[in-house]
PDB file of C-alpha atoms in Angstrom:
ATOM      1  CA  MET A  86      43.820  -7.608 -41.281  1.00 50.00           C
ATOM      2  CA  ASN A  87      45.183  -4.077 -41.154  1.00 48.00           C
ATOM      3  CA  PRO A  88      47.463  -3.839 -38.050  1.00 44.00           C
ATOM      4  CA  PHE A  89      45.592  -0.762 -36.843  1.00 36.00           C
ATOM      5  CA  LEU A  90      42.204  -2.460 -37.134  1.00 38.00           C
ATOM      6  CA  ARG A  91      43.593  -5.570 -35.419  1.00 48.00           C
ATOM      7  CA  ALA A  92      44.844  -3.442 -32.513  1.00 40.00           C
ATOM      8  CA  LEU A  93      41.526  -1.607 -32.325  1.00 37.00           C
ATOM      9  CA  SER A  94      39.550  -4.866 -32.228  1.00 42.00           C
ATOM     10  CA  VAL A  95      41.730  -6.150 -29.372  1.00 41.00           C
ATOM     11  CA  LEU A  96      41.110  -2.923 -27.456  1.00 40.00           C
ATOM     12  CA  VAL A  97      37.339  -3.131 -27.965  1.00 40.00           C
ATOM     13  CA  VAL A  98      37.272  -6.745 -26.755  1.00 43.00           C
ATOM     14  CA  ALA A  99      39.315  -5.782 -23.709  1.00 41.00           C
ATOM     15  CA  LEU A 100      36.955  -2.907 -22.874  1.00 41.00           C
ATOM     16  CA  VAL A 101      33.942  -5.213 -23.109  1.00 45.00           C
ATOM     17  CA  VAL A 102      35.419  -8.160 -21.238  1.00 43.00           C
ATOM     18  CA  GLN A 103      36.962  -6.192 -18.366  1.00 42.00           C
ATOM     19  CA  PRO A 104      33.665  -4.835 -16.910  1.00 47.00           C
ATOM     20  CA  VAL A 105      32.076  -8.285 -17.207  1.00 47.00           C
ATOM     21  CA  ALA A 106      35.021  -9.840 -15.405  1.00 40.00           C
ATOM     22  CA  ALA A 107      34.795  -7.166 -12.720  1.00 47.00           C
ATOM     23  CA  GLN A 108      31.111  -7.943 -12.213  1.00 52.00           C
ATOM     24  CA  THR A 109      31.608 -11.696 -11.967  1.00 65.00           C
ATOM     25  CA  SER A 110      34.398 -11.276  -9.422  1.00 89.00           C
ATOM     26  CA  TRP A 111      32.283  -8.998  -7.240  1.00 97.00           C
ATOM     27  CA  PRO A 112      32.811  -8.613  -4.364  1.00 97.00           C
ATOM     28  CA  ASP A 113      36.582  -8.597  -4.022  1.00 96.00           C
ATOM     29  CA  LYS A 114      36.788  -5.898  -1.353  1.00 97.00           C
ATOM     30  CA  PRO A 115      34.702  -4.615   1.599  1.00 98.00           C
ATOM     31  CA  ILE A 116      31.156  -3.359   0.994  1.00 98.00           C
ATOM     32  CA  LYS A 117      29.437  -0.469   2.759  1.00 98.00           C
ATOM     33  CA  LEU A 118      25.794  -0.899   3.729  1.00 98.00           C
ATOM     34  CA  VAL A 119      24.537   2.600   4.509  1.00 98.00           C
ATOM     35  CA  VAL A 120      21.809   2.982   7.150  1.00 97.00           C
ATOM     36  CA  GLY A 121      20.148   6.380   7.484  1.00 92.00           C
ATOM     37  CA  PHE A 122      19.500   6.127  11.225  1.00 85.00           C
ATOM     38  CA  THR A 123      21.427   5.809  14.465  1.00 85.00           C
ATOM     39  CA  PRO A 124      22.815   2.564  15.926  1.00 89.00           C
ATOM     40  CA  GLY A 125      20.103   0.696  17.816  1.00 80.00           C
ATOM     41  CA  SER A 126      17.247   1.950  15.651  1.00 78.00           C
ATOM     42  CA  ALA A 127      15.013  -0.589  13.929  1.00 77.00           C
ATOM     43  CA  THR A 128      16.557   0.274  10.571  1.00 85.00           C
ATOM     44  CA  ASP A 129      20.029  -0.260  12.001  1.00 89.00           C
ATOM     45  CA  VAL A 130      19.197  -3.538  13.747  1.00 88.00           C
ATOM     46  CA  THR A 131      17.624  -5.081  10.649  1.00 91.00           C
ATOM     47  CA  GLY A 132      20.409  -3.832   8.390  1.00 95.00           C
ATOM     48  CA  ARG A 133      23.053  -5.425  10.607  1.00 96.00           C
ATOM     49  CA  LEU A 134      21.287  -8.799  10.508  1.00 95.00           C
ATOM     50  CA  PHE A 135      21.518  -8.796   6.712  1.00 97.00           C
ATOM     51  CA  ALA A 136      25.055  -7.394   6.678  1.00 98.00           C
ATOM     52  CA  GLN A 137      26.268 -10.299   8.789  1.00 97.00           C
ATOM     53  CA  LYS A 138      24.645 -12.857   6.501  1.00 97.00           C
ATOM     54  CA  PHE A 139      26.022 -11.151   3.389  1.00 98.00           C
ATOM     55  CA  GLN A 140      29.504 -11.153   4.902  1.00 98.00           C
ATOM     56  CA  GLU A 141      29.303 -14.875   5.636  1.00 97.00           C
ATOM     57  CA  ALA A 142      28.090 -15.632   2.107  1.00 97.00           C
ATOM     58  CA  TRP A 143      30.510 -13.435   0.179  1.00 98.00           C
ATOM     59  CA  GLY A 144      33.656 -13.753   2.262  1.00 97.00           C
ATOM     60  CA  GLN A 145      34.158  -9.985   2.347  1.00 97.00           C
ATOM     61  CA  PRO A 146      33.464  -7.499   5.163  1.00 98.00           C
ATOM     62  CA  VAL A 147      30.045  -5.838   4.894  1.00 98.00           C
ATOM     63  CA  VAL A 148      30.330  -2.747   7.048  1.00 98.00           C
ATOM     64  CA  VAL A 149      27.233  -0.930   8.278  1.00 98.00           C
ATOM     65  CA  GLU A 150      27.747   2.829   8.029  1.00 98.00           C
ATOM     66  CA  ASN A 151      25.259   4.898  10.037  1.00 97.00           C
ATOM     67  CA  VAL A 152      24.613   8.239   8.323  1.00 95.00           C
ATOM     68  CA  ALA A 153      21.761   9.590  10.434  1.00 89.00           C
ATOM     69  CA  GLY A 154      19.730  12.745   9.963  1.00 83.00           C
ATOM     70  CA  ASN A 155      16.644  14.200   8.285  1.00 82.00           C
ATOM     71  CA  SER A 156      14.630  10.980   8.607  1.00 77.00           C
ATOM     72  CA  GLY A 157      17.162   8.979   6.628  1.00 87.00           C
ATOM     73  CA  ALA A 158      17.534  11.474   3.777  1.00 91.00           C
ATOM     74  CA  ILE A 159      21.197  12.308   4.453  1.00 94.00           C
ATOM     75  CA  GLY A 160      22.316   8.705   4.186  1.00 96.00           C
ATOM     76  CA  THR A 161      20.067   8.105   1.194  1.00 97.00           C
ATOM     77  CA  ASP A 162      21.591  11.059  -0.641  1.00 97.00           C
ATOM     78  CA  LYS A 163      25.081   9.720   0.054  1.00 98.00           C
ATOM     79  CA  VAL A 164      24.186   6.448  -1.660  1.00 98.00           C
ATOM     80  CA  ALA A 165      22.546   8.254  -4.585  1.00 98.00           C
ATOM     81  CA  LYS A 166      25.871   9.999  -5.247  1.00 98.00           C
ATOM     82  CA  ALA A 167      28.088   6.936  -4.679  1.00 98.00           C
ATOM     83  CA  ALA A 168      29.896   5.052  -7.438  1.00 98.00           C
ATOM     84  CA  PRO A 169      27.593   2.447  -9.046  1.00 98.00           C
ATOM     85  CA  ASP A 170      30.052  -0.390  -8.542  1.00 97.00           C
ATOM     86  CA  GLY A 171      28.214  -2.503  -5.965  1.00 98.00           C
ATOM     87  CA  TYR A 172      30.463  -1.490  -3.084  1.00 98.00           C
ATOM     88  CA  THR A 173      27.952   0.998  -1.629  1.00 98.00           C
ATOM     89  CA  LEU A 174      24.464  -0.313  -0.932  1.00 98.00           C
ATOM     90  CA  MET A 175      21.512   1.223   0.917  1.00 98.00           C
ATOM     91  CA  TRP A 176      19.446  -0.380   3.652  1.00 98.00           C
ATOM     92  CA  SER A 177      16.503   1.967   3.349  1.00 96.00           C
ATOM     93  CA  GLY A 178      13.407   2.506   5.400  1.00 90.00           C
ATOM     94  CA  ASN A 179      10.409   3.752   3.447  1.00 91.00           C
ATOM     95  CA  ALA A 180      10.332   7.254   4.966  1.00 86.00           C
ATOM     96  CA  ALA A 181      13.135   8.855   2.982  1.00 89.00           C
ATOM     97  CA  ILE A 182      11.973   7.491  -0.360  1.00 95.00           C
ATOM     98  CA  THR A 183       8.164   7.641  -0.069  1.00 94.00           C
ATOM     99  CA  ILE A 184       7.260  10.247   2.589  1.00 92.00           C
ATOM    100  CA  LEU A 185       9.883  12.988   2.498  1.00 90.00           C
ATOM    101  CA  PRO A 186       9.344  13.747  -1.219  1.00 93.00           C
ATOM    102  CA  SER A 187       5.984  15.251  -0.210  1.00 91.00           C
ATOM    103  CA  MET A 188       7.411  17.220   2.706  1.00 89.00           C
ATOM    104  CA  GLN A 189      10.529  18.969   1.443  1.00 88.00           C
ATOM    105  CA  PRO A 190      12.831  19.390  -1.557  1.00 91.00           C
ATOM    106  CA  LEU A 191      15.313  16.517  -1.679  1.00 94.00           C
ATOM    107  CA  PRO A 192      18.725  16.337  -3.380  1.00 96.00           C
ATOM    108  CA  PHE A 193      17.841  12.950  -4.882  1.00 97.00           C
ATOM    109  CA  ASP A 194      14.994  11.400  -6.840  1.00 97.00           C
ATOM    110  CA  PRO A 195      13.699   8.165  -5.257  1.00 97.00           C
ATOM    111  CA  LEU A 196      12.684   6.731  -8.627  1.00 96.00           C
ATOM    112  CA  LYS A 197      15.504   7.978 -10.873  1.00 97.00           C
ATOM    113  CA  ASP A 198      18.633   7.825  -8.692  1.00 98.00           C
ATOM    114  CA  PHE A 199      18.499   4.228  -7.451  1.00 98.00           C
ATOM    115  CA  GLU A 200      18.366   0.629  -8.579  1.00 98.00           C
ATOM    116  CA  PRO A 201      15.815  -1.101  -6.306  1.00 98.00           C
ATOM    117  CA  ILE A 202      16.996  -4.614  -5.407  1.00 98.00           C
ATOM    118  CA  THR A 203      14.245  -6.056  -3.197  1.00 98.00           C
ATOM    119  CA  THR A 204      11.778  -5.181  -0.461  1.00 97.00           C
ATOM    120  CA  THR A 205      12.793  -7.245   2.537  1.00 97.00           C
ATOM    121  CA  LEU A 206      10.732  -6.771   5.696  1.00 95.00           C
ATOM    122  CA  VAL A 207       7.599  -5.008   6.909  1.00 91.00           C
ATOM    123  CA  MET A 208       6.446  -4.127  10.418  1.00 87.00           C
ATOM    124  CA  PRO A 209       3.925  -1.924  12.188  1.00 91.00           C
ATOM    125  CA  SER A 210       4.694   0.808  14.641  1.00 93.00           C
ATOM    126  CA  VAL A 211       3.600   0.753  18.269  1.00 95.00           C
ATOM    127  CA  PHE A 212       1.856   3.422  20.337  1.00 97.00           C
ATOM    128  CA  PHE A 213       3.166   3.203  23.906  1.00 97.00           C
ATOM    129  CA  VAL A 214       3.035   5.318  27.062  1.00 98.00           C
ATOM    130  CA  ASN A 215       4.901   5.899  30.299  1.00 97.00           C
ATOM    131  CA  ASN A 216       3.841   3.384  32.943  1.00 97.00           C
ATOM    132  CA  ASP A 217       2.725   6.128  35.346  1.00 97.00           C
ATOM    133  CA  LEU A 218       0.367   7.698  32.812  1.00 97.00           C
ATOM    134  CA  PRO A 219      -3.221   6.575  33.587  1.00 97.00           C
ATOM    135  CA  VAL A 220      -3.670   5.320  30.026  1.00 97.00           C
ATOM    136  CA  LYS A 221      -4.195   1.694  29.012  1.00 97.00           C
ATOM    137  CA  SER A 222      -5.786   2.119  25.586  1.00 97.00           C
ATOM    138  CA  LEU A 223      -6.144   4.609  22.751  1.00 97.00           C
ATOM    139  CA  ALA A 224      -9.560   5.528  24.136  1.00 97.00           C
ATOM    140  CA  ASP A 225      -7.891   6.370  27.455  1.00 98.00           C
ATOM    141  CA  LEU A 226      -5.242   8.405  25.620  1.00 98.00           C
ATOM    142  CA  ILE A 227      -7.884  10.425  23.797  1.00 98.00           C
ATOM    143  CA  ALA A 228      -9.821  11.054  27.019  1.00 98.00           C
ATOM    144  CA  TYR A 229      -6.666  12.085  28.904  1.00 98.00           C
ATOM    145  CA  ALA A 230      -5.565  14.428  26.122  1.00 98.00           C
ATOM    146  CA  LYS A 231      -8.952  16.130  26.052  1.00 97.00           C
ATOM    147  CA  ALA A 232      -9.026  16.465  29.844  1.00 97.00           C
ATOM    148  CA  ASN A 233      -5.446  17.771  29.967  1.00 97.00           C
ATOM    149  CA  PRO A 234      -4.986  20.012  26.913  1.00 94.00           C
ATOM    150  CA  GLY A 235      -1.408  20.974  26.158  1.00 92.00           C
ATOM    151  CA  LYS A 236       0.138  18.444  28.553  1.00 94.00           C
ATOM    152  CA  LEU A 237       0.925  15.541  26.222  1.00 97.00           C
ATOM    153  CA  SER A 238       3.805  15.120  23.819  1.00 97.00           C
ATOM    154  CA  TYR A 239       4.869  12.124  21.761  1.00 97.00           C
ATOM    155  CA  GLY A 240       8.283  11.046  20.542  1.00 96.00           C
ATOM    156  CA  THR A 241       9.141   9.521  17.149  1.00 92.00           C
ATOM    157  CA  PRO A 242      12.339   8.645  15.242  1.00 82.00           C
ATOM    158  CA  GLY A 243      12.138  11.957  13.385  1.00 79.00           C
ATOM    159  CA  VAL A 244      10.212  14.388  11.215  1.00 77.00           C
ATOM    160  CA  GLY A 245       8.658  12.703   8.201  1.00 77.00           C
ATOM    161  CA  THR A 246       8.928   9.155   9.525  1.00 81.00           C
ATOM    162  CA  PRO A 247       5.933   6.798   9.345  1.00 87.00           C
ATOM    163  CA  GLN A 248       5.631   7.233  13.105  1.00 90.00           C
ATOM    164  CA  HIS A 249       5.375  11.023  12.780  1.00 90.00           C
ATOM    165  CA  ILE A 250       2.752  10.641  10.056  1.00 88.00           C
ATOM    166  CA  ALA A 251       0.854   8.147  12.228  1.00 92.00           C
ATOM    167  CA  GLY A 252       0.918  10.493  15.211  1.00 94.00           C
ATOM    168  CA  GLU A 253      -0.303  13.553  13.358  1.00 89.00           C
ATOM    169  CA  LEU A 254      -2.986  11.613  11.515  1.00 88.00           C
ATOM    170  CA  PHE A 255      -4.206  10.036  14.749  1.00 94.00           C
ATOM    171  CA  CYS A 256      -4.351  13.402  16.538  1.00 94.00           C
ATOM    172  CA  ARG A 257      -6.379  14.917  13.699  1.00 90.00           C
ATOM    173  CA  LEU A 258      -8.823  12.009  13.535  1.00 91.00           C
ATOM    174  CA  ALA A 259      -9.181  11.849  17.330  1.00 95.00           C
ATOM    175  CA  GLY A 260      -9.610  15.601  17.711  1.00 94.00           C
ATOM    176  CA  ILE A 261      -6.715  15.983  20.148  1.00 96.00           C
ATOM    177  CA  LYS A 262      -3.375  17.773  20.248  1.00 94.00           C
ATOM    178  CA  MET A 263      -0.012  16.349  21.284  1.00 96.00           C
ATOM    179  CA  GLU A 264       3.310  18.054  20.711  1.00 94.00           C
ATOM    180  CA  HIS A 265       5.601  16.139  18.372  1.00 93.00           C
ATOM    181  CA  ILE A 266       9.120  15.510  19.716  1.00 93.00           C
ATOM    182  CA  PRO A 267      11.402  14.230  16.920  1.00 89.00           C
ATOM    183  CA  TYR A 268      14.537  12.257  17.758  1.00 84.00           C
ATOM    184  CA  ARG A 269      17.368  11.086  15.537  1.00 69.00           C
ATOM    185  CA  GLY A 270      16.393   7.428  15.598  1.00 63.00           C
ATOM    186  CA  ALA A 271      14.955   5.245  18.308  1.00 69.00           C
ATOM    187  CA  ASN A 272      14.663   6.844  21.744  1.00 76.00           C
ATOM    188  CA  LEU A 273      12.445   5.305  24.402  1.00 87.00           C
ATOM    189  CA  THR A 274      14.271   6.474  27.505  1.00 90.00           C
ATOM    190  CA  ASP A 275      12.386   9.777  27.697  1.00 93.00           C
ATOM    191  CA  THR A 276       9.073   7.914  27.646  1.00 94.00           C
ATOM    192  CA  MET A 277      10.344   5.514  30.293  1.00 94.00           C
ATOM    193  CA  SER A 278      11.224   8.496  32.513  1.00 92.00           C
ATOM    194  CA  GLY A 279       8.027  10.413  31.724  1.00 93.00           C
ATOM    195  CA  ILE A 280       9.706  13.387  30.061  1.00 95.00           C
ATOM    196  CA  VAL A 281       7.841  12.569  26.838  1.00 97.00           C
ATOM    197  CA  PRO A 282       4.836  10.550  28.065  1.00 97.00           C
ATOM    198  CA  VAL A 283       3.810   9.029  24.715  1.00 98.00           C
ATOM    199  CA  GLY A 284       5.918   7.314  22.067  1.00 97.00           C
ATOM    200  CA  ILE A 285       5.433   5.904  18.599  1.00 96.00           C
ATOM    201  CA  GLN A 286       8.250   3.690  17.368  1.00 92.00           C
ATOM    202  CA  ASN A 287       8.843   0.780  15.044  1.00 84.00           C
ATOM    203  CA  ALA A 288       7.848  -2.515  16.636  1.00 87.00           C
ATOM    204  CA  GLY A 289      11.475  -3.585  16.384  1.00 79.00           C
ATOM    205  CA  ALA A 290      12.537  -0.811  18.726  1.00 83.00           C
ATOM    206  CA  ALA A 291       9.441  -0.736  20.939  1.00 90.00           C
ATOM    207  CA  MET A 292       8.500  -4.369  21.563  1.00 87.00           C
ATOM    208  CA  PRO A 293      11.498  -5.318  23.746  1.00 87.00           C
ATOM    209  CA  PHE A 294      10.545  -2.434  26.068  1.00 93.00           C
ATOM    210  CA  VAL A 295       6.851  -3.376  25.972  1.00 94.00           C
ATOM    211  CA  ARG A 296       7.523  -7.043  26.681  1.00 91.00           C
ATOM    212  CA  ASP A 297       9.624  -6.394  29.780  1.00 93.00           C
ATOM    213  CA  GLY A 298       7.253  -3.730  31.113  1.00 96.00           C
ATOM    214  CA  ARG A 299       9.475  -0.666  30.786  1.00 97.00           C
ATOM    215  CA  VAL A 300       6.695   1.048  28.810  1.00 97.00           C
ATOM    216  CA  ARG A 301       3.034   0.160  28.212  1.00 98.00           C
ATOM    217  CA  GLY A 302       2.032  -0.722  24.640  1.00 97.00           C
ATOM    218  CA  ILE A 303      -1.478   0.324  23.682  1.00 98.00           C
ATOM    219  CA  ALA A 304      -1.843  -0.146  19.890  1.00 97.00           C
ATOM    220  CA  VAL A 305      -0.203  -1.127  16.605  1.00 95.00           C
ATOM    221  CA  THR A 306      -0.524   0.778  13.337  1.00 94.00           C
ATOM    222  CA  ALA A 307      -1.220  -2.148  10.972  1.00 91.00           C
ATOM    223  CA  LEU A 308      -4.650  -2.993   9.596  1.00 90.00           C
ATOM    224  CA  LYS A 309      -4.574  -6.313  11.454  1.00 90.00           C
ATOM    225  CA  ARG A 310      -3.002  -7.396  14.725  1.00 90.00           C
ATOM    226  CA  SER A 311       0.591  -8.423  14.359  1.00 87.00           C
ATOM    227  CA  PRO A 312       1.311 -12.132  14.878  1.00 82.00           C
ATOM    228  CA  ASN A 313       4.392 -10.936  16.744  1.00 80.00           C
ATOM    229  CA  ALA A 314       2.322  -8.790  19.156  1.00 84.00           C
ATOM    230  CA  PRO A 315      -1.137 -10.409  19.205  1.00 90.00           C
ATOM    231  CA  ASP A 316      -2.181  -8.788  22.499  1.00 92.00           C
ATOM    232  CA  LEU A 317      -1.904  -5.260  21.107  1.00 95.00           C
ATOM    233  CA  PRO A 318      -5.061  -3.994  19.366  1.00 97.00           C
ATOM    234  CA  THR A 319      -4.898  -2.026  16.139  1.00 97.00           C
ATOM    235  CA  VAL A 320      -5.791   1.636  15.750  1.00 97.00           C
ATOM    236  CA  VAL A 321      -8.612   0.356  13.523  1.00 97.00           C
ATOM    237  CA  GLU A 322     -10.067  -1.528  16.495  1.00 97.00           C
ATOM    238  CA  ALA A 323     -10.116   1.724  18.449  1.00 95.00           C
ATOM    239  CA  GLY A 324     -12.591   3.147  15.964  1.00 95.00           C
ATOM    240  CA  PHE A 325     -10.435   4.500  13.132  1.00 96.00           C
ATOM    241  CA  PRO A 326     -11.256   2.471  10.000  1.00 95.00           C
ATOM    242  CA  GLY A 327      -8.482   2.067   7.451  1.00 90.00           C
ATOM    243  CA  PHE A 328      -5.770   3.461   9.729  1.00 92.00           C
ATOM    244  CA  GLU A 329      -2.435   2.042   8.573  1.00 87.00           C
ATOM    245  CA  ALA A 330       1.121   3.363   8.892  1.00 88.00           C
ATOM    246  CA  THR A 331       3.617   0.531   8.588  1.00 87.00           C
ATOM    247  CA  SER A 332       7.317   0.603   7.877  1.00 88.00           C
ATOM    248  CA  TRP A 333       9.118  -1.452   5.290  1.00 92.00           C
ATOM    249  CA  PHE A 334      12.761  -1.907   4.437  1.00 95.00           C
ATOM    250  CA  ALA A 335      14.386  -2.267   1.034  1.00 97.00           C
ATOM    251  CA  LEU A 336      17.817  -2.790  -0.454  1.00 98.00           C
ATOM    252  CA  LEU A 337      18.832  -0.142  -2.986  1.00 98.00           C
ATOM    253  CA  ALA A 338      21.938   0.559  -5.043  1.00 98.00           C
ATOM    254  CA  PRO A 339      23.093   3.683  -6.905  1.00 98.00           C
ATOM    255  CA  LYS A 340      21.641   4.104 -10.395  1.00 98.00           C
ATOM    256  CA  GLY A 341      23.729   2.287 -12.976  1.00 98.00           C
ATOM    257  CA  THR A 342      24.931  -0.525 -10.713  1.00 98.00           C
ATOM    258  CA  PRO A 343      25.440  -3.564 -13.018  1.00 98.00           C
ATOM    259  CA  LYS A 344      22.507  -5.958 -13.165  1.00 97.00           C
ATOM    260  CA  PRO A 345      24.569  -9.097 -12.302  1.00 97.00           C
ATOM    261  CA  ILE A 346      25.546  -7.455  -9.007  1.00 98.00           C
ATOM    262  CA  LEU A 347      21.945  -6.481  -8.254  1.00 98.00           C
ATOM    263  CA  GLU A 348      20.822 -10.043  -8.944  1.00 97.00           C
ATOM    264  CA  LYS A 349      23.527 -11.498  -6.708  1.00 98.00           C
ATOM    265  CA  VAL A 350      22.527  -9.226  -3.806  1.00 98.00           C
ATOM    266  CA  ARG A 351      18.846  -9.993  -4.298  1.00 98.00           C
ATOM    267  CA  ALA A 352      19.441 -13.751  -4.428  1.00 97.00           C
ATOM    268  CA  GLU A 353      21.341 -13.651  -1.151  1.00 98.00           C
ATOM    269  CA  ALA A 354      18.697 -11.421   0.479  1.00 98.00           C
ATOM    270  CA  LEU A 355      15.976 -13.906  -0.446  1.00 98.00           C
ATOM    271  CA  LYS A 356      18.029 -16.691   1.150  1.00 97.00           C
ATOM    272  CA  VAL A 357      18.174 -14.663   4.367  1.00 97.00           C
ATOM    273  CA  LEU A 358      14.405 -14.113   4.298  1.00 97.00           C
ATOM    274  CA  ALA A 359      13.803 -17.853   3.860  1.00 97.00           C
ATOM    275  CA  ASP A 360      16.208 -18.942   6.609  1.00 97.00           C
ATOM    276  CA  PRO A 361      14.083 -20.417   9.466  1.00 96.00           C
ATOM    277  CA  GLU A 362      16.475 -19.148  12.134  1.00 95.00           C
ATOM    278  CA  MET A 363      16.404 -15.644  10.675  1.00 96.00           C
ATOM    279  CA  VAL A 364      12.604 -15.735  10.435  1.00 94.00           C
ATOM    280  CA  LYS A 365      12.522 -16.447  14.187  1.00 91.00           C
ATOM    281  CA  LYS A 366      14.826 -13.496  14.843  1.00 89.00           C
ATOM    282  CA  PHE A 367      12.655 -11.244  12.695  1.00 90.00           C
ATOM    283  CA  ALA A 368       9.517 -12.324  14.558  1.00 87.00           C
ATOM    284  CA  ILE A 369      11.048 -11.472  17.937  1.00 81.00           C
ATOM    285  CA  ILE A 370      11.392  -7.840  16.859  1.00 77.00           C
ATOM    286  CA  GLY A 371       8.030  -7.645  15.091  1.00 78.00           C
ATOM    287  CA  LEU A 372       9.157  -8.144  11.490  1.00 87.00           C
ATOM    288  CA  GLU A 373       7.482 -10.080   8.709  1.00 88.00           C
ATOM    289  CA  PRO A 374       9.541 -11.222   5.655  1.00 93.00           C
ATOM    290  CA  VAL A 375       8.435  -9.957   2.252  1.00 92.00           C
ATOM    291  CA  GLY A 376      10.850 -10.443  -0.651  1.00 94.00           C
ATOM    292  CA  SER A 377      10.216  -8.925  -4.078  1.00 96.00           C
ATOM    293  CA  THR A 378      11.752  -8.191  -7.435  1.00 97.00           C
ATOM    294  CA  GLY A 379      13.432  -4.867  -8.088  1.00 97.00           C
ATOM    295  CA  GLU A 380      10.530  -3.925 -10.346  1.00 97.00           C
ATOM    296  CA  GLN A 381       8.027  -4.638  -7.578  1.00 97.00           C
ATOM    297  CA  THR A 382      10.008  -2.481  -5.161  1.00 97.00           C
ATOM    298  CA  ARG A 383      10.091   0.349  -7.688  1.00 97.00           C
ATOM    299  CA  ALA A 384       6.321   0.034  -8.116  1.00 96.00           C
ATOM    300  CA  ALA A 385       5.818   0.157  -4.331  1.00 94.00           C
ATOM    301  CA  ILE A 386       7.839   3.382  -4.142  1.00 96.00           C
ATOM    302  CA  ALA A 387       5.874   4.901  -7.023  1.00 96.00           C
ATOM    303  CA  ASN A 388       2.538   3.930  -5.434  1.00 91.00           C
ATOM    304  CA  ASP A 389       3.392   5.020  -1.899  1.00 90.00           C
ATOM    305  CA  ILE A 390       4.592   8.528  -2.751  1.00 95.00           C
ATOM    306  CA  PRO A 391       1.098   9.819  -3.688  1.00 93.00           C
ATOM    307  CA  LYS A 392      -0.484   7.736  -0.916  1.00 85.00           C
ATOM    308  CA  TRP A 393       1.619   9.415   1.776  1.00 86.00           C
ATOM    309  CA  ALA A 394       1.240  12.797   0.062  1.00 92.00           C
ATOM    310  CA  LYS A 395      -2.525  12.598   0.608  1.00 85.00           C
ATOM    311  CA  VAL A 396      -2.083  11.613   4.267  1.00 81.00           C
ATOM    312  CA  ILE A 397       0.345  14.493   4.811  1.00 87.00           C
ATOM    313  CA  GLN A 398      -2.054  16.942   3.191  1.00 86.00           C
ATOM    314  CA  ASP A 399      -5.142  15.630   4.980  1.00 79.00           C
ATOM    315  CA  ALA A 400      -3.371  15.625   8.359  1.00 75.00           C
ATOM    316  CA  GLY A 401      -2.020  19.134   7.825  1.00 73.00           C
ATOM    317  CA  ILE A 402       1.588  18.125   8.445  1.00 76.00           C
ATOM    318  CA  LYS A 403       3.888  21.037   7.797  1.00 67.00           C
ATOM    319  CA  THR A 404       6.652  20.698   5.245  1.00 55.00           C
ATOM    320  CA  GLY A 405      10.298  21.338   5.940  1.00 52.00           C
ATOM    321  CA  PRO A 406      13.228  19.485   7.529  1.00 47.00           C
TER     322      PRO A 406
END
């Protein structure tokens, strides 16, 4: 063989083999799991449970990086622009990738800029109130709001979150007005103190406070009662057919991340979801395991974007950050 061609063939083989070797040795250094909300939020708590299990399985640190702001969009954008090498992953709530696209221009495309790995967990949100508020049900809340116009406000994890959508949709359907108070993540202390008398938060954040009586839970936003909070009625039971505003969490990677890495992450995530001890931990904070293929997660994103767009339009939610 011509010496030049021989050298070229060696180079081509090296270029092909090296990426494959890099993929099979993954991970050989710490991994960042980006969470778009503050420490202590439901997204953060669930992400850390998986990060710990990944770290144990892979023998490398899996560091949760909280990049909070704009309902998770800031952290999501950071992952969209990260190197597609498997060392930056996203623990995403559904708000940034299915709700915000209908509310404001985003610097990323939920369908084009990511490799969906798997949908992991789903949970409802909880309507709750300050213990001194004379409200023990959604019917009571509606009556109080109508008798005291302009006096009620409700807190959520932020603009464009499923909780914000749930609150605005409920107010429109019930014919009442409550001022929306957005926080950067979970915040129940203002409801406990009465500063913001009503709250809507993920069950993961709200249920510990409901169970120990620091706030009073009055409803969940799923179509059916949650097995993890069977005493709380649904919004549907209060006379609002079809009312549903749940949260779900998914693992994403930057577009172009090698498929063997995606498959390794997904396989480990499914092990976590099937672990009986982890299932018990999920149940305590109101979570139900899901598990899916990357294609199924992509389909869920594609289906939910127009679904939430209609809710946003029908509820008259204003666009903007």
